[in-house]
mmCIF file with all atom_site columns, C-alpha atoms in Angstrom:
data_model
loop_
_atom_site.group_PDB
_atom_site.id
_atom_site.type_symbol
_atom_site.label_atom_id
_atom_site.label_alt_id
_atom_site.label_comp_id
_atom_site.label_asym_id
_atom_site.label_entity_id
_atom_site.label_seq_id
_atom_site.pdbx_PDB_ins_code
_atom_site.Cartn_x
_atom_site.Cartn_y
_atom_site.Cartn_z
_atom_site.occupancy
_atom_site.B_iso_or_equiv
_atom_site.pdbx_formal_charge
_atom_site.auth_seq_id
_atom_site.auth_comp_id
_atom_site.auth_asym_id
_atom_site.auth_atom_id
_atom_site.pdbx_PDB_model_num
ATOM 1   C CA . UNK A 1 1   ? -150.160 -26.517 121.309 1.00 60.00 ? 1218 UNK A CA 1
ATOM 2   C CA . UNK A 1 2   ? -147.917 -29.264 120.204 1.00 69.00 ? 1219 UNK A CA 1
ATOM 3   C CA . UNK A 1 3   ? -147.313 -27.461 116.840 1.00 70.00 ? 1220 UNK A CA 1
ATOM 4   C CA . UNK A 1 4   ? -145.955 -24.483 118.507 1.00 73.00 ? 1221 UNK A CA 1
ATOM 5   C CA . UNK A 1 5   ? -143.461 -26.464 120.718 1.00 77.00 ? 1222 UNK A CA 1
ATOM 6   C CA . UNK A 1 6   ? -140.941 -27.064 117.857 1.00 75.00 ? 1223 UNK A CA 1
ATOM 7   C CA . UNK A 1 7   ? -138.166 -24.607 117.194 1.00 72.00 ? 1224 UNK A CA 1
ATOM 8   C CA . UNK A 1 8   ? -135.778 -24.521 114.555 1.00 71.00 ? 1225 UNK A CA 1
ATOM 9   C CA . UNK A 1 9   ? -132.247 -23.092 115.251 1.00 74.00 ? 1226 UNK A CA 1
ATOM 10  C CA . UNK A 1 10  ? -129.542 -22.140 112.755 1.00 72.00 ? 1227 UNK A CA 1
ATOM 11  C CA . UNK A 1 11  ? -125.891 -21.125 113.303 1.00 77.00 ? 1228 UNK A CA 1
ATOM 12  C CA . UNK A 1 12  ? -125.547 -17.674 111.945 1.00 82.00 ? 1229 UNK A CA 1
ATOM 13  C CA . UNK A 1 13  ? -122.527 -15.460 111.158 1.00 87.00 ? 1230 UNK A CA 1
ATOM 14  C CA . UNK A 1 14  ? -120.882 -12.903 108.887 1.00 91.00 ? 1231 UNK A CA 1
ATOM 15  C CA . UNK A 1 15  ? -119.931 -13.578 105.204 1.00 90.00 ? 1232 UNK A CA 1
ATOM 16  C CA . UNK A 1 16  ? -117.629 -11.346 103.294 1.00 94.00 ? 1233 UNK A CA 1
ATOM 17  C CA . UNK A 1 17  ? -115.081 -11.736 100.670 1.00 95.00 ? 1234 UNK A CA 1
ATOM 18  C CA . UNK A 1 18  ? -111.696 -9.668  100.770 1.00 97.00 ? 1235 UNK A CA 1
ATOM 19  C CA . UNK A 1 19  ? -110.202 -10.103 97.242  1.00 97.00 ? 1236 UNK A CA 1
ATOM 20  C CA . UNK A 1 20  ? -106.536 -10.629 96.526  1.00 97.00 ? 1237 UNK A CA 1
ATOM 21  C CA . UNK A 1 21  ? -105.182 -7.208  96.137  1.00 96.00 ? 1238 UNK A CA 1
ATOM 22  C CA . UNK A 1 22  ? -102.277 -4.669  95.792  1.00 97.00 ? 1239 UNK A CA 1
ATOM 23  C CA . UNK A 1 23  ? -100.544 -3.532  98.888  1.00 97.00 ? 1240 UNK A CA 1
ATOM 24  C CA . UNK A 1 24  ? -102.120 -0.434  100.275 1.00 97.00 ? 1241 UNK A CA 1
ATOM 25  C CA . UNK A 1 25  ? -104.757 -0.151  97.709  1.00 97.00 ? 1242 UNK A CA 1
ATOM 26  C CA . UNK A 1 26  ? -108.283 0.179   99.372  1.00 97.00 ? 1243 UNK A CA 1
ATOM 27  C CA . UNK A 1 27  ? -111.191 -2.014  98.252  1.00 97.00 ? 1244 UNK A CA 1
ATOM 28  C CA . UNK A 1 28  ? -114.879 -2.117  99.080  1.00 97.00 ? 1245 UNK A CA 1
ATOM 29  C CA . UNK A 1 29  ? -116.003 -5.266  101.000 1.00 97.00 ? 1246 UNK A CA 1
ATOM 30  C CA . UNK A 1 30  ? -119.649 -6.222  101.432 1.00 96.00 ? 1247 UNK A CA 1
ATOM 31  C CA . UNK A 1 31  ? -120.504 -7.962  104.727 1.00 94.00 ? 1248 UNK A CA 1
ATOM 32  C CA . UNK A 1 32  ? -123.569 -9.984  105.160 1.00 90.00 ? 1249 UNK A CA 1
ATOM 33  C CA . UNK A 1 33  ? -125.223 -11.215 108.324 1.00 86.00 ? 1250 UNK A CA 1
ATOM 34  C CA . UNK A 1 34  ? -126.328 -14.745 107.217 1.00 82.00 ? 1251 UNK A CA 1
ATOM 35  C CA . UNK A 1 35  ? -127.238 -18.234 108.146 1.00 71.00 ? 1252 UNK A CA 1
ATOM 36  C CA . UNK A 1 36  ? -123.859 -19.928 107.952 1.00 62.00 ? 1253 UNK A CA 1
ATOM 37  C CA . UNK A 1 37  ? -124.750 -22.762 105.868 1.00 57.00 ? 1254 UNK A CA 1
ATOM 38  C CA . UNK A 1 38  ? -126.731 -20.641 103.229 1.00 60.00 ? 1255 UNK A CA 1
ATOM 39  C CA . UNK A 1 39  ? -125.162 -17.339 102.330 1.00 58.00 ? 1256 UNK A CA 1
ATOM 40  C CA . UNK A 1 40  ? -128.443 -16.360 100.475 1.00 61.00 ? 1257 UNK A CA 1
ATOM 41  C CA . UNK A 1 41  ? -130.432 -16.330 103.672 1.00 65.00 ? 1258 UNK A CA 1
ATOM 42  C CA . UNK A 1 42  ? -129.693 -13.121 105.368 1.00 63.00 ? 1259 UNK A CA 1
ATOM 43  C CA . UNK A 1 43  ? -130.305 -12.432 108.979 1.00 65.00 ? 1260 UNK A CA 1
ATOM 44  C CA . UNK A 1 44  ? -132.638 -9.539  108.119 1.00 64.00 ? 1261 UNK A CA 1
ATOM 45  C CA . UNK A 1 45  ? -134.965 -9.426  111.087 1.00 62.00 ? 1262 UNK A CA 1
ATOM 46  C CA . UNK A 1 46  ? -132.187 -8.597  113.567 1.00 71.00 ? 1263 UNK A CA 1
ATOM 47  C CA . UNK A 1 47  ? -129.798 -6.707  111.104 1.00 82.00 ? 1264 UNK A CA 1
ATOM 48  C CA . UNK A 1 48  ? -132.140 -4.566  108.932 1.00 82.00 ? 1265 UNK A CA 1
ATOM 49  C CA . UNK A 1 49  ? -131.715 -0.798  109.057 1.00 88.00 ? 1266 UNK A CA 1
ATOM 50  C CA . UNK A 1 50  ? -129.720 -0.777  112.459 1.00 89.00 ? 1267 UNK A CA 1
ATOM 51  C CA . UNK A 1 51  ? -126.224 -0.176  113.824 1.00 92.00 ? 1268 UNK A CA 1
ATOM 52  C CA . UNK A 1 52  ? -124.307 -3.008  115.330 1.00 92.00 ? 1269 UNK A CA 1
ATOM 53  C CA . UNK A 1 53  ? -121.078 -3.091  117.098 1.00 94.00 ? 1270 UNK A CA 1
ATOM 54  C CA . UNK A 1 54  ? -118.585 -5.399  115.259 1.00 95.00 ? 1271 UNK A CA 1
ATOM 55  C CA . UNK A 1 55  ? -115.104 -6.237  116.504 1.00 96.00 ? 1272 UNK A CA 1
ATOM 56  C CA . UNK A 1 56  ? -112.211 -6.749  113.987 1.00 97.00 ? 1273 UNK A CA 1
ATOM 57  C CA . UNK A 1 57  ? -108.747 -8.148  114.146 1.00 97.00 ? 1274 UNK A CA 1
ATOM 58  C CA . UNK A 1 58  ? -106.329 -9.854  111.663 1.00 97.00 ? 1275 UNK A CA 1
ATOM 59  C CA . UNK A 1 59  ? -103.956 -12.647 111.616 1.00 96.00 ? 1276 UNK A CA 1
ATOM 60  C CA . UNK A 1 60  ? -100.646 -13.152 109.820 1.00 96.00 ? 1277 UNK A CA 1
ATOM 61  C CA . UNK A 1 61  ? -100.782 -16.319 107.847 1.00 96.00 ? 1278 UNK A CA 1
ATOM 62  C CA . UNK A 1 62  ? -97.891  -16.372 105.490 1.00 94.00 ? 1279 UNK A CA 1
ATOM 63  C CA . UNK A 1 63  ? -95.545  -15.264 106.715 1.00 93.00 ? 1280 UNK A CA 1
ATOM 64  C CA . UNK A 1 64  ? -96.713  -16.158 110.097 1.00 93.00 ? 1281 UNK A CA 1
ATOM 65  C CA . UNK A 1 65  ? -95.224  -12.918 111.737 1.00 92.00 ? 1282 UNK A CA 1
ATOM 66  C CA . UNK A 1 66  ? -94.398  -9.272  110.744 1.00 93.00 ? 1283 UNK A CA 1
ATOM 67  C CA . UNK A 1 67  ? -91.570  -7.759  112.660 1.00 92.00 ? 1284 UNK A CA 1
ATOM 68  C CA . UNK A 1 68  ? -92.306  -4.390  110.841 1.00 93.00 ? 1285 UNK A CA 1
ATOM 69  C CA . UNK A 1 69  ? -95.740  -4.157  112.653 1.00 92.00 ? 1286 UNK A CA 1
ATOM 70  C CA . UNK A 1 70  ? -97.932  -3.712  109.483 1.00 95.00 ? 1287 UNK A CA 1
ATOM 71  C CA . UNK A 1 71  ? -101.638 -3.679  110.007 1.00 96.00 ? 1288 UNK A CA 1
ATOM 72  C CA . UNK A 1 72  ? -104.812 -4.100  108.159 1.00 97.00 ? 1289 UNK A CA 1
ATOM 73  C CA . UNK A 1 73  ? -107.071 -1.170  108.144 1.00 97.00 ? 1290 UNK A CA 1
ATOM 74  C CA . UNK A 1 74  ? -110.844 -1.123  108.192 1.00 97.00 ? 1291 UNK A CA 1
ATOM 75  C CA . UNK A 1 75  ? -112.767 1.760   107.366 1.00 96.00 ? 1292 UNK A CA 1
ATOM 76  C CA . UNK A 1 76  ? -109.610 3.948   107.826 1.00 94.00 ? 1293 UNK A CA 1
ATOM 77  C CA . UNK A 1 77  ? -108.648 2.402   111.242 1.00 94.00 ? 1294 UNK A CA 1
ATOM 78  C CA . UNK A 1 78  ? -105.700 0.065   111.854 1.00 96.00 ? 1295 UNK A CA 1
ATOM 79  C CA . UNK A 1 79  ? -107.019 -3.088  113.621 1.00 96.00 ? 1296 UNK A CA 1
ATOM 80  C CA . UNK A 1 80  ? -105.220 -5.164  116.073 1.00 95.00 ? 1297 UNK A CA 1
ATOM 81  C CA . UNK A 1 81  ? -103.471 -8.592  115.350 1.00 95.00 ? 1298 UNK A CA 1
ATOM 82  C CA . UNK A 1 82  ? -105.067 -10.530 118.283 1.00 94.00 ? 1299 UNK A CA 1
ATOM 83  C CA . UNK A 1 83  ? -108.720 -11.029 119.300 1.00 94.00 ? 1300 UNK A CA 1
ATOM 84  C CA . UNK A 1 84  ? -107.977 -9.852  122.886 1.00 93.00 ? 1301 UNK A CA 1
ATOM 85  C CA . UNK A 1 85  ? -107.095 -6.467  121.461 1.00 95.00 ? 1302 UNK A CA 1
ATOM 86  C CA . UNK A 1 86  ? -109.719 -6.337  118.660 1.00 94.00 ? 1303 UNK A CA 1
ATOM 87  C CA . UNK A 1 87  ? -110.939 -3.041  117.490 1.00 89.00 ? 1304 UNK A CA 1
ATOM 88  C CA . UNK A 1 88  ? -114.736 -2.246  117.778 1.00 93.00 ? 1305 UNK A CA 1
ATOM 89  C CA . UNK A 1 89  ? -116.728 -0.429  115.093 1.00 93.00 ? 1306 UNK A CA 1
ATOM 90  C CA . UNK A 1 90  ? -120.403 0.668   115.044 1.00 94.00 ? 1307 UNK A CA 1
ATOM 91  C CA . UNK A 1 91  ? -121.452 -0.592  111.482 1.00 94.00 ? 1308 UNK A CA 1
ATOM 92  C CA . UNK A 1 92  ? -124.849 0.612   109.952 1.00 94.00 ? 1309 UNK A CA 1
ATOM 93  C CA . UNK A 1 93  ? -126.536 -2.442  108.198 1.00 92.00 ? 1310 UNK A CA 1
ATOM 94  C CA . UNK A 1 94  ? -129.042 -1.660  105.244 1.00 91.00 ? 1311 UNK A CA 1
ATOM 95  C CA . UNK A 1 95  ? -132.417 -3.221  104.840 1.00 87.00 ? 1312 UNK A CA 1
ATOM 96  C CA . UNK A 1 96  ? -130.860 -6.462  103.577 1.00 86.00 ? 1313 UNK A CA 1
ATOM 97  C CA . UNK A 1 97  ? -128.676 -6.870  106.610 1.00 86.00 ? 1314 UNK A CA 1
ATOM 98  C CA . UNK A 1 98  ? -125.549 -5.760  104.633 1.00 91.00 ? 1315 UNK A CA 1
ATOM 99  C CA . UNK A 1 99  ? -122.768 -3.261  105.348 1.00 95.00 ? 1316 UNK A CA 1
ATOM 100 C CA . UNK A 1 100 ? -119.812 -2.036  103.252 1.00 97.00 ? 1317 UNK A CA 1
ATOM 101 C CA . UNK A 1 101 ? -116.266 -2.094  104.579 1.00 97.00 ? 1318 UNK A CA 1
ATOM 102 C CA . UNK A 1 102 ? -113.205 -0.243  103.290 1.00 97.00 ? 1319 UNK A CA 1
ATOM 103 C CA . UNK A 1 103 ? -110.246 -2.658  103.611 1.00 98.00 ? 1320 UNK A CA 1
ATOM 104 C CA . UNK A 1 104 ? -106.520 -2.316  102.882 1.00 97.00 ? 1321 UNK A CA 1
ATOM 105 C CA . UNK A 1 105 ? -103.204 -3.657  103.967 1.00 97.00 ? 1322 UNK A CA 1
ATOM 106 C CA . UNK A 1 106 ? -99.835  -1.808  103.371 1.00 97.00 ? 1323 UNK A CA 1
ATOM 107 C CA . UNK A 1 107 ? -97.563  -4.581  103.264 1.00 97.00 ? 1324 UNK A CA 1
ATOM 108 C CA . UNK A 1 108 ? -97.208  -7.982  101.458 1.00 97.00 ? 1325 UNK A CA 1
ATOM 109 C CA . UNK A 1 109 ? -98.343  -11.436 102.589 1.00 96.00 ? 1326 UNK A CA 1
ATOM 110 C CA . UNK A 1 110 ? -101.369 -13.564 103.278 1.00 97.00 ? 1327 UNK A CA 1
ATOM 111 C CA . UNK A 1 111 ? -103.710 -12.297 105.866 1.00 97.00 ? 1328 UNK A CA 1
ATOM 112 C CA . UNK A 1 112 ? -107.003 -13.352 107.557 1.00 98.00 ? 1329 UNK A CA 1
ATOM 113 C CA . UNK A 1 113 ? -109.600 -10.628 108.326 1.00 98.00 ? 1330 UNK A CA 1
ATOM 114 C CA . UNK A 1 114 ? -111.743 -11.635 111.507 1.00 97.00 ? 1331 UNK A CA 1
ATOM 115 C CA . UNK A 1 115 ? -115.153 -10.202 112.502 1.00 97.00 ? 1332 UNK A CA 1
ATOM 116 C CA . UNK A 1 116 ? -117.218 -10.788 115.613 1.00 96.00 ? 1333 UNK A CA 1
ATOM 117 C CA . UNK A 1 117 ? -120.434 -9.492  117.126 1.00 94.00 ? 1334 UNK A CA 1
ATOM 118 C CA . UNK A 1 118 ? -121.700 -10.193 120.573 1.00 92.00 ? 1335 UNK A CA 1
ATOM 119 C CA . UNK A 1 119 ? -125.297 -9.459  121.191 1.00 87.00 ? 1336 UNK A CA 1
ATOM 120 C CA . UNK A 1 120 ? -126.767 -7.663  124.230 1.00 86.00 ? 1337 UNK A CA 1
ATOM 121 C CA . UNK A 1 121 ? -130.052 -6.833  125.774 1.00 82.00 ? 1338 UNK A CA 1
ATOM 122 C CA . UNK A 1 122 ? -132.829 -8.918  124.036 1.00 77.00 ? 1339 UNK A CA 1
ATOM 123 C CA . UNK A 1 123 ? -130.020 -10.541 121.920 1.00 79.00 ? 1340 UNK A CA 1
ATOM 124 C CA . UNK A 1 124 ? -127.867 -11.431 124.809 1.00 85.00 ? 1341 UNK A CA 1
ATOM 125 C CA . UNK A 1 125 ? -125.919 -14.628 124.134 1.00 86.00 ? 1342 UNK A CA 1
ATOM 126 C CA . UNK A 1 126 ? -125.923 -14.164 120.271 1.00 86.00 ? 1343 UNK A CA 1
ATOM 127 C CA . UNK A 1 127 ? -122.452 -14.603 118.747 1.00 90.00 ? 1344 UNK A CA 1
ATOM 128 C CA . UNK A 1 128 ? -121.767 -13.716 115.242 1.00 90.00 ? 1345 UNK A CA 1
ATOM 129 C CA . UNK A 1 129 ? -118.395 -14.460 113.685 1.00 93.00 ? 1346 UNK A CA 1
ATOM 130 C CA . UNK A 1 130 ? -116.758 -14.663 110.269 1.00 93.00 ? 1347 UNK A CA 1
ATOM 131 C CA . UNK A 1 131 ? -113.377 -14.459 108.577 1.00 96.00 ? 1348 UNK A CA 1
ATOM 132 C CA . UNK A 1 132 ? -111.758 -14.412 105.095 1.00 97.00 ? 1349 UNK A CA 1
ATOM 133 C CA . UNK A 1 133 ? -108.169 -14.941 103.845 1.00 98.00 ? 1350 UNK A CA 1
ATOM 134 C CA . UNK A 1 134 ? -106.726 -12.684 101.159 1.00 98.00 ? 1351 UNK A CA 1
ATOM 135 C CA . UNK A 1 135 ? -103.339 -12.053 99.804  1.00 97.00 ? 1352 UNK A CA 1
ATOM 136 C CA . UNK A 1 136 ? -101.676 -8.638  99.551  1.00 97.00 ? 1353 UNK A CA 1
ATOM 137 C CA . UNK A 1 137 ? -98.752  -8.236  96.864  1.00 96.00 ? 1354 UNK A CA 1
ATOM 138 C CA . UNK A 1 138 ? -96.323  -5.379  95.891  1.00 96.00 ? 1355 UNK A CA 1
ATOM 139 C CA . UNK A 1 139 ? -97.437  -3.270  92.899  1.00 95.00 ? 1356 UNK A CA 1
ATOM 140 C CA . UNK A 1 140 ? -93.949  -3.926  91.654  1.00 93.00 ? 1357 UNK A CA 1
ATOM 141 C CA . UNK A 1 141 ? -90.164  -3.746  92.360  1.00 93.00 ? 1358 UNK A CA 1
ATOM 142 C CA . UNK A 1 142 ? -88.120  -0.449  92.579  1.00 91.00 ? 1359 UNK A CA 1
ATOM 143 C CA . UNK A 1 143 ? -84.428  -1.005  91.567  1.00 89.00 ? 1360 UNK A CA 1
ATOM 144 C CA . UNK A 1 144 ? -82.144  1.646   92.509  1.00 86.00 ? 1361 UNK A CA 1
ATOM 145 C CA . UNK A 1 145 ? -78.320  1.997   92.795  1.00 84.00 ? 1362 UNK A CA 1
ATOM 146 C CA . UNK A 1 146 ? -77.474  3.013   96.339  1.00 79.00 ? 1363 UNK A CA 1
ATOM 147 C CA . UNK A 1 147 ? -74.833  5.399   95.177  1.00 74.00 ? 1364 UNK A CA 1
ATOM 148 C CA . UNK A 1 148 ? -74.166  7.551   92.122  1.00 63.00 ? 1365 UNK A CA 1
ATOM 149 C CA . UNK A 1 149 ? -77.585  7.927   90.851  1.00 67.00 ? 1366 UNK A CA 1
ATOM 150 C CA . UNK A 1 150 ? -78.427  10.812  88.699  1.00 67.00 ? 1367 UNK A CA 1
ATOM 151 C CA . UNK A 1 151 ? -82.036  11.555  87.865  1.00 58.00 ? 1368 UNK A CA 1
ATOM 152 C CA . UNK A 1 152 ? -83.131  14.445  85.590  1.00 55.00 ? 1369 UNK A CA 1
ATOM 153 C CA . UNK A 1 153 ? -86.680  13.832  85.094  1.00 57.00 ? 1370 UNK A CA 1
ATOM 154 C CA . UNK A 1 154 ? -88.862  11.870  82.957  1.00 54.00 ? 1371 UNK A CA 1
ATOM 155 C CA . UNK A 1 155 ? -88.240  13.838  79.866  1.00 59.00 ? 1372 UNK A CA 1
ATOM 156 C CA . UNK A 1 156 ? -84.374  14.004  80.164  1.00 60.00 ? 1373 UNK A CA 1
ATOM 157 C CA . UNK A 1 157 ? -82.432  13.123  76.983  1.00 63.00 ? 1374 UNK A CA 1
ATOM 158 C CA . UNK A 1 158 ? -79.224  11.224  76.534  1.00 62.00 ? 1375 UNK A CA 1
ATOM 159 C CA . UNK A 1 159 ? -77.434  14.658  76.011  1.00 62.00 ? 1376 UNK A CA 1
ATOM 160 C CA . UNK A 1 160 ? -78.883  16.050  79.366  1.00 61.00 ? 1377 UNK A CA 1
ATOM 161 C CA . UNK A 1 161 ? -77.451  12.974  81.178  1.00 60.00 ? 1378 UNK A CA 1
ATOM 162 C CA . UNK A 1 162 ? -73.960  13.479  79.547  1.00 61.00 ? 1379 UNK A CA 1
ATOM 163 C CA . UNK A 1 163 ? -73.914  17.078  80.349  1.00 65.00 ? 1380 UNK A CA 1
ATOM 164 C CA . UNK A 1 164 ? -75.208  16.979  83.910  1.00 67.00 ? 1381 UNK A CA 1
ATOM 165 C CA . UNK A 1 165 ? -74.426  13.545  85.340  1.00 72.00 ? 1382 UNK A CA 1
ATOM 166 C CA . UNK A 1 166 ? -70.873  12.431  86.603  1.00 74.00 ? 1383 UNK A CA 1
ATOM 167 C CA . UNK A 1 167 ? -69.547  9.067   85.426  1.00 78.00 ? 1384 UNK A CA 1
ATOM 168 C CA . UNK A 1 168 ? -71.577  6.279   87.347  1.00 80.00 ? 1385 UNK A CA 1
ATOM 169 C CA . UNK A 1 169 ? -68.964  3.518   87.029  1.00 83.00 ? 1386 UNK A CA 1
ATOM 170 C CA . UNK A 1 170 ? -66.288  2.786   84.672  1.00 87.00 ? 1387 UNK A CA 1
ATOM 171 C CA . UNK A 1 171 ? -66.820  -0.029  82.193  1.00 90.00 ? 1388 UNK A CA 1
ATOM 172 C CA . UNK A 1 172 ? -66.140  -3.438  83.897  1.00 92.00 ? 1389 UNK A CA 1
ATOM 173 C CA . UNK A 1 173 ? -66.441  -2.258  87.392  1.00 91.00 ? 1390 UNK A CA 1
ATOM 174 C CA . UNK A 1 174 ? -69.093  -3.880  89.772  1.00 92.00 ? 1391 UNK A CA 1
ATOM 175 C CA . UNK A 1 175 ? -71.778  -2.020  91.564  1.00 89.00 ? 1392 UNK A CA 1
ATOM 176 C CA . UNK A 1 176 ? -74.801  -2.702  93.841  1.00 89.00 ? 1393 UNK A CA 1
ATOM 177 C CA . UNK A 1 177 ? -78.390  -2.522  93.184  1.00 88.00 ? 1394 UNK A CA 1
ATOM 178 C CA . UNK A 1 178 ? -81.185  -2.501  95.740  1.00 90.00 ? 1395 UNK A CA 1
ATOM 179 C CA . UNK A 1 179 ? -84.393  -4.073  94.995  1.00 91.00 ? 1396 UNK A CA 1
ATOM 180 C CA . UNK A 1 180 ? -87.415  -3.271  96.917  1.00 92.00 ? 1397 UNK A CA 1
ATOM 181 C CA . UNK A 1 181 ? -91.112  -4.401  96.899  1.00 94.00 ? 1398 UNK A CA 1
ATOM 182 C CA . UNK A 1 182 ? -93.368  -1.308  96.842  1.00 96.00 ? 1399 UNK A CA 1
ATOM 183 C CA . UNK A 1 183 ? -96.926  -0.640  97.569  1.00 96.00 ? 1400 UNK A CA 1
ATOM 184 C CA . UNK A 1 184 ? -99.790  0.888   95.335  1.00 96.00 ? 1401 UNK A CA 1
ATOM 185 C CA . UNK A 1 185 ? -99.851  4.547   95.453  1.00 92.00 ? 1402 UNK A CA 1
ATOM 186 C CA . UNK A 1 186 ? -102.090 5.422   92.495  1.00 91.00 ? 1403 UNK A CA 1
ATOM 187 C CA . UNK A 1 187 ? -103.364 3.864   89.317  1.00 89.00 ? 1404 UNK A CA 1
ATOM 188 C CA . UNK A 1 188 ? -101.125 4.406   86.249  1.00 86.00 ? 1405 UNK A CA 1
ATOM 189 C CA . UNK A 1 189 ? -98.262  5.119   88.512  1.00 85.00 ? 1406 UNK A CA 1
ATOM 190 C CA . UNK A 1 190 ? -95.264  5.724   86.225  1.00 80.00 ? 1407 UNK A CA 1
ATOM 191 C CA . UNK A 1 191 ? -92.443  5.767   88.677  1.00 86.00 ? 1408 UNK A CA 1
ATOM 192 C CA . UNK A 1 192 ? -92.585  3.074   91.461  1.00 89.00 ? 1409 UNK A CA 1
ATOM 193 C CA . UNK A 1 193 ? -89.420  4.636   93.096  1.00 87.00 ? 1410 UNK A CA 1
ATOM 194 C CA . UNK A 1 194 ? -91.111  8.007   93.713  1.00 85.00 ? 1411 UNK A CA 1
ATOM 195 C CA . UNK A 1 195 ? -92.848  8.229   97.176  1.00 87.00 ? 1412 UNK A CA 1
ATOM 196 C CA . UNK A 1 196 ? -94.038  4.677   97.142  1.00 92.00 ? 1413 UNK A CA 1
ATOM 197 C CA . UNK A 1 197 ? -94.266  2.841   100.340 1.00 94.00 ? 1414 UNK A CA 1
ATOM 198 C CA . UNK A 1 198 ? -92.204  -0.228  100.589 1.00 94.00 ? 1415 UNK A CA 1
ATOM 199 C CA . UNK A 1 199 ? -93.615  -3.608  101.433 1.00 96.00 ? 1416 UNK A CA 1
ATOM 200 C CA . UNK A 1 200 ? -90.827  -4.839  104.023 1.00 94.00 ? 1417 UNK A CA 1
ATOM 201 C CA . UNK A 1 201 ? -92.556  -8.157  104.609 1.00 94.00 ? 1418 UNK A CA 1
ATOM 202 C CA . UNK A 1 202 ? -92.382  -9.294  100.868 1.00 93.00 ? 1419 UNK A CA 1
ATOM 203 C CA . UNK A 1 203 ? -90.236  -12.316 100.201 1.00 88.00 ? 1420 UNK A CA 1
ATOM 204 C CA . UNK A 1 204 ? -89.913  -14.137 96.777  1.00 86.00 ? 1421 UNK A CA 1
ATOM 205 C CA . UNK A 1 205 ? -87.223  -16.839 96.021  1.00 86.00 ? 1422 UNK A CA 1
ATOM 206 C CA . UNK A 1 206 ? -85.426  -16.930 92.508  1.00 87.00 ? 1423 UNK A CA 1
ATOM 207 C CA . UNK A 1 207 ? -86.376  -13.448 91.348  1.00 85.00 ? 1424 UNK A CA 1
ATOM 208 C CA . UNK A 1 208 ? -84.901  -13.387 87.775  1.00 87.00 ? 1425 UNK A CA 1
ATOM 209 C CA . UNK A 1 209 ? -82.855  -10.461 86.502  1.00 87.00 ? 1426 UNK A CA 1
ATOM 210 C CA . UNK A 1 210 ? -82.449  -9.308  83.125  1.00 89.00 ? 1427 UNK A CA 1
ATOM 211 C CA . UNK A 1 211 ? -81.173  -6.312  81.326  1.00 89.00 ? 1428 UNK A CA 1
ATOM 212 C CA . UNK A 1 212 ? -82.215  -4.121  78.084  1.00 90.00 ? 1429 UNK A CA 1
ATOM 213 C CA . UNK A 1 213 ? -80.159  -1.767  76.106  1.00 90.00 ? 1430 UNK A CA 1
ATOM 214 C CA . UNK A 1 214 ? -81.623  1.568   76.031  1.00 82.00 ? 1431 UNK A CA 1
ATOM 215 C CA . UNK A 1 215 ? -79.086  3.764   74.254  1.00 78.00 ? 1432 UNK A CA 1
ATOM 216 C CA . UNK A 1 216 ? -77.400  3.856   71.812  1.00 81.00 ? 1433 UNK A CA 1
#
């Protein structure tokens, strides 16, 4: 009948929000299969209670490259930085057409996470895509002297240092300090210079330096 000859088509894809985060700190990201122009309209008929193969890759946005080879991880797997080498995961979608990803990035910078599903069988020709930008930043800065450092533990007293540490520098002498951006290791991390991964791609102009008198 004439009434049955009208078909409505809609562009569909994936919607997800990767929050700005601390380097190396994993976060849970909900990915929805939706009608692209309306995030509230999930594609439930095709994605309810099934597993679907989804390809992931990431792009370096700012800086536009990473000579250190740092990679985004999705569900514990490092993903490629180009679509041609994208990593495929079989994801289980719930009754609402949603799945949860665990995402992290060990370095600093602005990244783009990309996802793509290509249909097969009775959904051949279907292409679902989605992407989101996020910023990963160091948890803080580790400042260390490259020579003459003497550490006696968190509970060391001034007397401990005087008795066990050699003279670092004489008054008025110059010395070097190394400043490194470091990644998240644990909440309430009290020592950013102990076993934290570095964020080698971190760059920030005009870092202000100051000092504080500790003793006497």
